[in-house]
């Protein structure tokens, strides 16, 4: 378990907890601990869904600018791949992932939130990609994931200006999916994640992978991805349980086993 990032598991929900006071600045060490936590969440059978959480005060205020300020071009050539792949490890967790956003989610913090499947934000949360104000651009997926989420025009507005977005605007443009009082953000995220603790795990995984992989390809290829995932689920025990339960008792009453 890392010192700055840890995975806490309870009732099928794994919380990836960022804990680097005061603002959860994402330095190289923290990035690698995020990768390790994402890998652990992926591999553990007792984790059915994941919450990304930075604590009551802040989600993550961005990359550690002090650390980056002394890096040369060649330094960043070596590091940028690791930065992106650490965040991609979160995006590739084959289970539902929800970001519980409090305070600031800026720069790398916003990019980390973009790796989740859904985002719940506190009423006073602030999001943004202000890298342009430092003379750089987002480097951990912001130009790509933000564009796919909110569309190119809105992504360009946010990235080219570097402006901050309040929670209500973030909700209006689709950057977050739910806005709740700050003291309820984590509980709401855990409740959302908790609904998967007894779900058909491989069906959930297949659905997420079909959507994510389908976004990367043309429609015909996406349909083939879906077809293969759909057919493969007929080899699972949960498919047998689910269909038998539907026939005998109606929908929504199956007791899945995760196999």
mmCIF file of C-alpha atoms in Angstrom:
data_model
loop_
_atom_site.group_PDB
_atom_site.id
_atom_site.type_symbol
_atom_site.label_atom_id
_atom_site.label_comp_id
_atom_site.label_asym_id
_atom_site.label_seq_id
_atom_site.Cartn_x
_atom_site.Cartn_y
_atom_site.Cartn_z
ATOM 1 C CA UNK A 1 0.000 0.000 0.000
ATOM 2 C CA UNK A 2 1.347 3.419 -0.968
ATOM 3 C CA UNK A 3 1.919 6.268 1.446
ATOM 4 C CA UNK A 4 0.195 8.891 -0.712
ATOM 5 C CA UNK A 5 -2.442 6.748 -2.414
ATOM 6 C CA UNK A 6 -4.192 3.777 -0.853
ATOM 7 C CA UNK A 7 -6.949 1.356 -1.749
ATOM 8 C CA UNK A 8 -9.566 0.914 0.976
ATOM 9 C CA UNK A 9 -12.119 -1.874 0.445
ATOM 10 C CA UNK A 10 -15.485 -2.296 2.132
ATOM 11 C CA UNK A 11 -18.577 -4.216 1.001
ATOM 12 C CA UNK A 12 -17.315 -4.648 -2.552
ATOM 13 C CA UNK A 13 -16.392 -0.981 -3.041
ATOM 14 C CA UNK A 14 -12.750 -0.009 -3.362
ATOM 15 C CA UNK A 15 -11.874 3.613 -2.619
ATOM 16 C CA UNK A 16 -8.695 4.896 -4.220
ATOM 17 C CA UNK A 17 -7.849 7.587 -1.674
ATOM 18 C CA UNK A 18 -5.461 10.394 -2.606
ATOM 19 C CA UNK A 19 -3.708 11.712 0.492
ATOM 20 C CA UNK A 20 -0.936 14.220 -0.090
ATOM 21 C CA UNK A 21 -1.692 17.347 1.960
ATOM 22 C CA UNK A 22 -2.524 20.064 1.359
ATOM 23 C CA UNK A 23 -3.789 19.927 -2.221
ATOM 24 C CA UNK A 24 -3.006 16.408 -3.467
ATOM 25 C CA UNK A 25 -0.470 17.720 -5.977
ATOM 26 C CA UNK A 26 0.230 14.848 -8.356
ATOM 27 C CA UNK A 27 3.992 14.392 -8.358
ATOM 28 C CA UNK A 28 5.770 11.439 -9.971
ATOM 29 C CA UNK A 29 5.617 9.345 -6.817
ATOM 30 C CA UNK A 30 1.890 9.918 -6.472
ATOM 31 C CA UNK A 31 1.312 9.077 -10.129
ATOM 32 C CA UNK A 32 3.020 5.727 -9.680
ATOM 33 C CA UNK A 33 1.029 4.996 -6.531
ATOM 34 C CA UNK A 34 -2.167 5.748 -8.481
ATOM 35 C CA UNK A 35 -1.049 3.176 -11.041
ATOM 36 C CA UNK A 36 -0.398 0.612 -8.305
ATOM 37 C CA UNK A 37 -3.787 1.233 -6.670
ATOM 38 C CA UNK A 38 -5.570 0.933 -10.017
ATOM 39 C CA UNK A 39 -3.768 -2.345 -10.722
ATOM 40 C CA UNK A 40 -4.711 -3.702 -7.304
ATOM 41 C CA UNK A 41 -8.358 -2.669 -7.766
ATOM 42 C CA UNK A 42 -8.355 -4.397 -11.145
ATOM 43 C CA UNK A 43 -6.948 -7.642 -9.790
ATOM 44 C CA UNK A 44 -8.914 -7.994 -6.552
ATOM 45 C CA UNK A 45 -12.086 -10.072 -6.834
ATOM 46 C CA UNK A 46 -13.541 -8.458 -3.713
ATOM 47 C CA UNK A 47 -13.546 -5.068 -5.469
ATOM 48 C CA UNK A 48 -16.648 -4.782 -7.661
ATOM 49 C CA UNK A 49 -16.575 -0.993 -8.182
ATOM 50 C CA UNK A 50 -14.212 1.874 -7.419
ATOM 51 C CA UNK A 51 -14.489 5.392 -5.972
ATOM 52 C CA UNK A 52 -11.770 7.981 -6.687
ATOM 53 C CA UNK A 53 -11.592 10.357 -3.730
ATOM 54 C CA UNK A 54 -9.223 13.069 -2.560
ATOM 55 C CA UNK A 55 -10.792 13.773 0.803
ATOM 56 C CA UNK A 56 -13.222 16.352 2.130
ATOM 57 C CA UNK A 57 -11.150 19.380 1.133
ATOM 58 C CA UNK A 58 -9.868 18.772 -2.378
ATOM 59 C CA UNK A 59 -9.866 16.151 -5.111
ATOM 60 C CA UNK A 60 -6.526 17.101 -6.690
ATOM 61 C CA UNK A 61 -5.330 20.576 -7.552
ATOM 62 C CA UNK A 62 -3.122 19.375 -10.390
ATOM 63 C CA UNK A 63 0.377 18.184 -11.134
ATOM 64 C CA UNK A 64 3.265 19.240 -8.936
ATOM 65 C CA UNK A 65 4.381 22.359 -10.812
ATOM 66 C CA UNK A 66 7.464 22.789 -8.618
ATOM 67 C CA UNK A 67 8.620 19.341 -9.681
ATOM 68 C CA UNK A 68 7.932 19.994 -13.378
ATOM 69 C CA UNK A 69 9.482 23.457 -13.418
ATOM 70 C CA UNK A 70 13.018 22.043 -13.385
ATOM 71 C CA UNK A 71 12.399 19.367 -16.005
ATOM 72 C CA UNK A 72 14.004 19.651 -19.426
ATOM 73 C CA UNK A 73 12.519 18.514 -22.717
ATOM 74 C CA UNK A 74 14.389 15.223 -22.504
ATOM 75 C CA UNK A 75 13.258 14.762 -18.899
ATOM 76 C CA UNK A 76 9.638 15.119 -19.963
ATOM 77 C CA UNK A 77 10.089 12.851 -22.977
ATOM 78 C CA UNK A 78 11.101 10.156 -20.505
ATOM 79 C CA UNK A 79 8.337 10.938 -18.006
ATOM 80 C CA UNK A 80 5.293 11.804 -20.143
ATOM 81 C CA UNK A 81 4.603 8.208 -21.155
ATOM 82 C CA UNK A 82 4.571 7.121 -17.530
ATOM 83 C CA UNK A 83 2.282 9.998 -16.612
ATOM 84 C CA UNK A 84 -0.262 9.048 -19.262
ATOM 85 C CA UNK A 85 -0.095 5.332 -18.584
ATOM 86 C CA UNK A 86 -0.602 5.828 -14.828
ATOM 87 C CA UNK A 87 -3.879 7.610 -15.513
ATOM 88 C CA UNK A 88 -4.830 5.140 -18.230
ATOM 89 C CA UNK A 89 -4.486 2.380 -15.635
ATOM 90 C CA UNK A 90 -7.432 4.025 -13.860
ATOM 91 C CA UNK A 91 -9.423 4.386 -17.081
ATOM 92 C CA UNK A 92 -8.820 0.699 -17.845
ATOM 93 C CA UNK A 93 -10.087 -0.628 -14.517
ATOM 94 C CA UNK A 94 -12.649 -3.160 -15.852
ATOM 95 C CA UNK A 95 -15.196 -2.221 -13.189
ATOM 96 C CA UNK A 96 -17.448 0.810 -12.661
ATOM 97 C CA UNK A 97 -15.457 3.827 -11.448
ATOM 98 C CA UNK A 98 -16.922 7.020 -9.970
ATOM 99 C CA UNK A 99 -14.974 10.166 -9.071
ATOM 100 C CA UNK A 100 -16.126 11.926 -5.876
ATOM 101 C CA UNK A 101 -14.993 15.509 -6.480
ATOM 102 C CA UNK A 102 -14.607 17.974 -3.634
ATOM 103 C CA UNK A 103 -12.893 21.343 -3.809
ATOM 104 C CA UNK A 104 -10.557 21.625 -6.786
ATOM 105 C CA UNK A 105 -10.075 19.192 -9.652
ATOM 106 C CA UNK A 106 -7.666 21.128 -11.851
ATOM 107 C CA UNK A 107 -5.129 20.148 -14.473
ATOM 108 C CA UNK A 108 -3.995 16.632 -13.674
ATOM 109 C CA UNK A 109 -6.750 16.408 -11.074
ATOM 110 C CA UNK A 110 -9.384 17.060 -13.710
ATOM 111 C CA UNK A 111 -7.664 14.584 -16.027
ATOM 112 C CA UNK A 112 -7.777 11.938 -13.306
ATOM 113 C CA UNK A 113 -11.502 12.565 -12.796
ATOM 114 C CA UNK A 114 -11.982 12.166 -16.556
ATOM 115 C CA UNK A 115 -10.682 8.600 -16.227
ATOM 116 C CA UNK A 116 -13.762 7.664 -14.181
ATOM 117 C CA UNK A 117 -16.967 6.389 -15.767
ATOM 118 C CA UNK A 118 -19.056 8.999 -13.943
ATOM 119 C CA UNK A 119 -18.271 12.057 -11.826
ATOM 120 C CA UNK A 120 -20.133 13.336 -8.746
ATOM 121 C CA UNK A 121 -19.193 16.857 -7.670
ATOM 122 C CA UNK A 122 -19.728 18.959 -4.573
ATOM 123 C CA UNK A 123 -21.790 22.123 -5.033
ATOM 124 C CA UNK A 124 -18.659 24.210 -4.448
ATOM 125 C CA UNK A 125 -16.341 22.097 -6.611
ATOM 126 C CA UNK A 126 -14.197 23.777 -9.269
ATOM 127 C CA UNK A 127 -12.855 21.985 -12.332
ATOM 128 C CA UNK A 128 -10.612 23.039 -15.188
ATOM 129 C CA UNK A 129 -7.610 22.501 -17.436
ATOM 130 C CA UNK A 130 -5.475 25.607 -16.774
ATOM 131 C CA UNK A 131 -2.238 24.248 -18.263
ATOM 132 C CA UNK A 132 -2.294 26.853 -21.039
ATOM 133 C CA UNK A 133 -1.684 29.513 -18.369
ATOM 134 C CA UNK A 134 1.655 27.793 -17.641
ATOM 135 C CA UNK A 135 2.639 27.753 -21.301
ATOM 136 C CA UNK A 136 1.861 24.050 -21.781
ATOM 137 C CA UNK A 137 -1.139 21.846 -22.598
ATOM 138 C CA UNK A 138 -2.799 18.980 -20.723
ATOM 139 C CA UNK A 139 -0.492 15.968 -20.845
ATOM 140 C CA UNK A 140 -2.376 13.217 -19.012
ATOM 141 C CA UNK A 141 -5.269 12.774 -21.424
ATOM 142 C CA UNK A 142 -7.099 16.085 -21.093
ATOM 143 C CA UNK A 143 -7.134 17.023 -24.763
ATOM 144 C CA UNK A 144 -8.516 13.596 -25.653
ATOM 145 C CA UNK A 145 -10.834 12.496 -22.827
ATOM 146 C CA UNK A 146 -12.351 15.929 -22.248
ATOM 147 C CA UNK A 147 -13.100 16.289 -25.971
ATOM 148 C CA UNK A 148 -14.783 12.891 -26.099
ATOM 149 C CA UNK A 149 -16.848 13.764 -23.047
ATOM 150 C CA UNK A 150 -18.078 17.311 -23.722
ATOM 151 C CA UNK A 151 -17.376 17.739 -27.461
ATOM 152 C CA UNK A 152 -14.634 19.622 -29.300
ATOM 153 C CA UNK A 153 -16.043 23.158 -29.001
ATOM 154 C CA UNK A 154 -16.492 23.048 -25.245
ATOM 155 C CA UNK A 155 -13.181 21.270 -24.763
ATOM 156 C CA UNK A 156 -11.400 23.955 -26.784
ATOM 157 C CA UNK A 157 -13.091 26.684 -24.765
ATOM 158 C CA UNK A 158 -11.861 25.184 -21.506
ATOM 159 C CA UNK A 159 -8.388 24.169 -22.662
ATOM 160 C CA UNK A 160 -7.540 27.227 -24.772
ATOM 161 C CA UNK A 161 -8.638 29.713 -22.108
ATOM 162 C CA UNK A 162 -7.646 27.713 -19.055
ATOM 163 C CA UNK A 163 -10.720 29.029 -17.256
ATOM 164 C CA UNK A 164 -12.201 27.360 -14.200
ATOM 165 C CA UNK A 165 -15.667 25.795 -14.265
ATOM 166 C CA UNK A 166 -18.043 25.843 -11.314
ATOM 167 C CA UNK A 167 -20.004 22.697 -10.493
ATOM 168 C CA UNK A 168 -23.316 23.800 -12.006
ATOM 169 C CA UNK A 169 -21.719 24.692 -15.342
ATOM 170 C CA UNK A 170 -19.782 21.429 -15.253
ATOM 171 C CA UNK A 171 -23.105 19.618 -14.852
ATOM 172 C CA UNK A 172 -24.708 21.595 -17.683
ATOM 173 C CA UNK A 173 -21.962 20.746 -20.181
ATOM 174 C CA UNK A 174 -21.673 17.093 -19.146
ATOM 175 C CA UNK A 175 -18.318 17.366 -17.414
ATOM 176 C CA UNK A 176 -19.891 15.982 -14.213
ATOM 177 C CA UNK A 177 -22.983 13.816 -13.838
ATOM 178 C CA UNK A 178 -24.347 14.810 -10.433
ATOM 179 C CA UNK A 179 -23.952 17.807 -8.102
ATOM 180 C CA UNK A 180 -24.669 17.335 -4.390
ATOM 181 C CA UNK A 181 -23.867 19.107 -1.108
ATOM 182 C CA UNK A 182 -20.191 18.797 -0.278
ATOM 183 C CA UNK A 183 -20.742 16.663 2.799
ATOM 184 C CA UNK A 184 -22.671 14.111 0.730
ATOM 185 C CA UNK A 185 -20.315 13.647 -2.229
ATOM 186 C CA UNK A 186 -18.412 10.634 -0.959
ATOM 187 C CA UNK A 187 -21.508 8.898 0.411
ATOM 188 C CA UNK A 188 -23.329 9.404 -2.901
ATOM 189 C CA UNK A 189 -20.367 7.969 -4.801
ATOM 190 C CA UNK A 190 -20.129 4.954 -2.497
ATOM 191 C CA UNK A 191 -23.871 4.344 -2.830
ATOM 192 C CA UNK A 192 -23.599 4.426 -6.625
ATOM 193 C CA UNK A 193 -20.610 2.068 -6.581
ATOM 194 C CA UNK A 194 -22.280 -0.191 -4.028
ATOM 195 C CA UNK A 195 -25.061 -1.188 -6.403
ATOM 196 C CA UNK A 196 -22.509 -3.304 -8.291
ATOM 197 C CA UNK A 197 -21.385 -5.319 -5.268
ATOM 198 C CA UNK A 198 -23.778 -8.140 -6.208
ATOM 199 C CA UNK A 199 -24.067 -7.495 -9.936
ATOM 200 C CA UNK A 200 -23.099 -9.904 -12.705
ATOM 201 C CA UNK A 201 -19.427 -8.915 -12.657
ATOM 202 C CA UNK A 202 -18.450 -10.194 -16.088
ATOM 203 C CA UNK A 203 -21.505 -8.675 -17.747
ATOM 204 C CA UNK A 204 -20.677 -5.303 -16.171
ATOM 205 C CA UNK A 205 -17.095 -5.665 -17.347
ATOM 206 C CA UNK A 206 -18.201 -6.606 -20.880
ATOM 207 C CA UNK A 207 -20.564 -3.646 -21.068
ATOM 208 C CA UNK A 208 -17.884 -1.178 -19.967
ATOM 209 C CA UNK A 209 -15.268 -2.581 -22.334
ATOM 210 C CA UNK A 210 -17.714 -2.607 -25.252
ATOM 211 C CA UNK A 211 -18.544 1.072 -24.721
ATOM 212 C CA UNK A 212 -14.962 2.200 -24.154
ATOM 213 C CA UNK A 213 -13.439 0.195 -26.991
ATOM 214 C CA UNK A 214 -16.314 1.075 -29.293
ATOM 215 C CA UNK A 215 -15.583 4.780 -28.883
ATOM 216 C CA UNK A 216 -12.105 4.181 -30.270
ATOM 217 C CA UNK A 217 -13.200 2.565 -33.550
ATOM 218 C CA UNK A 218 -15.710 2.873 -36.401
ATOM 219 C CA UNK A 219 -19.301 1.685 -35.951
ATOM 220 C CA UNK A 220 -18.866 -1.628 -37.771
ATOM 221 C CA UNK A 221 -15.862 -2.564 -35.635
ATOM 222 C CA UNK A 222 -17.674 -1.431 -32.519
ATOM 223 C CA UNK A 223 -20.617 -3.671 -33.336
ATOM 224 C CA UNK A 224 -18.245 -6.606 -33.755
ATOM 225 C CA UNK A 225 -16.718 -5.873 -30.341
ATOM 226 C CA UNK A 226 -20.222 -5.877 -28.877
ATOM 227 C CA UNK A 227 -21.164 -9.114 -30.649
ATOM 228 C CA UNK A 228 -18.142 -10.954 -29.332
ATOM 229 C CA UNK A 229 -18.640 -9.709 -25.771
ATOM 230 C CA UNK A 230 -22.351 -10.569 -25.918
ATOM 231 C CA UNK A 231 -21.714 -14.125 -27.096
ATOM 232 C CA UNK A 232 -18.906 -14.685 -24.599
ATOM 233 C CA UNK A 233 -21.217 -14.023 -21.656
ATOM 234 C CA UNK A 234 -23.123 -17.195 -22.514
ATOM 235 C CA UNK A 235 -20.141 -19.065 -21.039
ATOM 236 C CA UNK A 236 -20.660 -17.484 -17.598
ATOM 237 C CA UNK A 237 -22.502 -18.931 -14.627
ATOM 238 C CA UNK A 238 -24.174 -15.574 -13.990
ATOM 239 C CA UNK A 239 -25.838 -15.663 -17.406
ATOM 240 C CA UNK A 240 -27.427 -19.004 -16.535
ATOM 241 C CA UNK A 241 -28.490 -17.733 -13.117
ATOM 242 C CA UNK A 242 -29.865 -14.482 -14.521
ATOM 243 C CA UNK A 243 -31.960 -16.043 -17.266
ATOM 244 C CA UNK A 244 -33.285 -18.818 -15.042
ATOM 245 C CA UNK A 245 -34.242 -16.258 -12.383
ATOM 246 C CA UNK A 246 -36.000 -14.101 -14.972
ATOM 247 C CA UNK A 247 -38.066 -17.021 -16.249
ATOM 248 C CA UNK A 248 -38.988 -18.236 -12.766
ATOM 249 C CA UNK A 249 -39.285 -15.014 -10.753
ATOM 250 C CA UNK A 250 -39.256 -12.041 -13.142
ATOM 251 C CA UNK A 251 -36.593 -9.353 -13.657
ATOM 252 C CA UNK A 252 -34.208 -7.983 -11.075
ATOM 253 C CA UNK A 253 -34.234 -10.870 -8.588
ATOM 254 C CA UNK A 254 -31.182 -12.896 -9.617
ATOM 255 C CA UNK A 255 -28.568 -13.758 -6.980
ATOM 256 C CA UNK A 256 -25.360 -13.504 -9.010
ATOM 257 C CA UNK A 257 -22.104 -15.151 -7.989
ATOM 258 C CA UNK A 258 -19.634 -13.138 -10.070
ATOM 259 C CA UNK A 259 -18.574 -16.014 -12.324
#
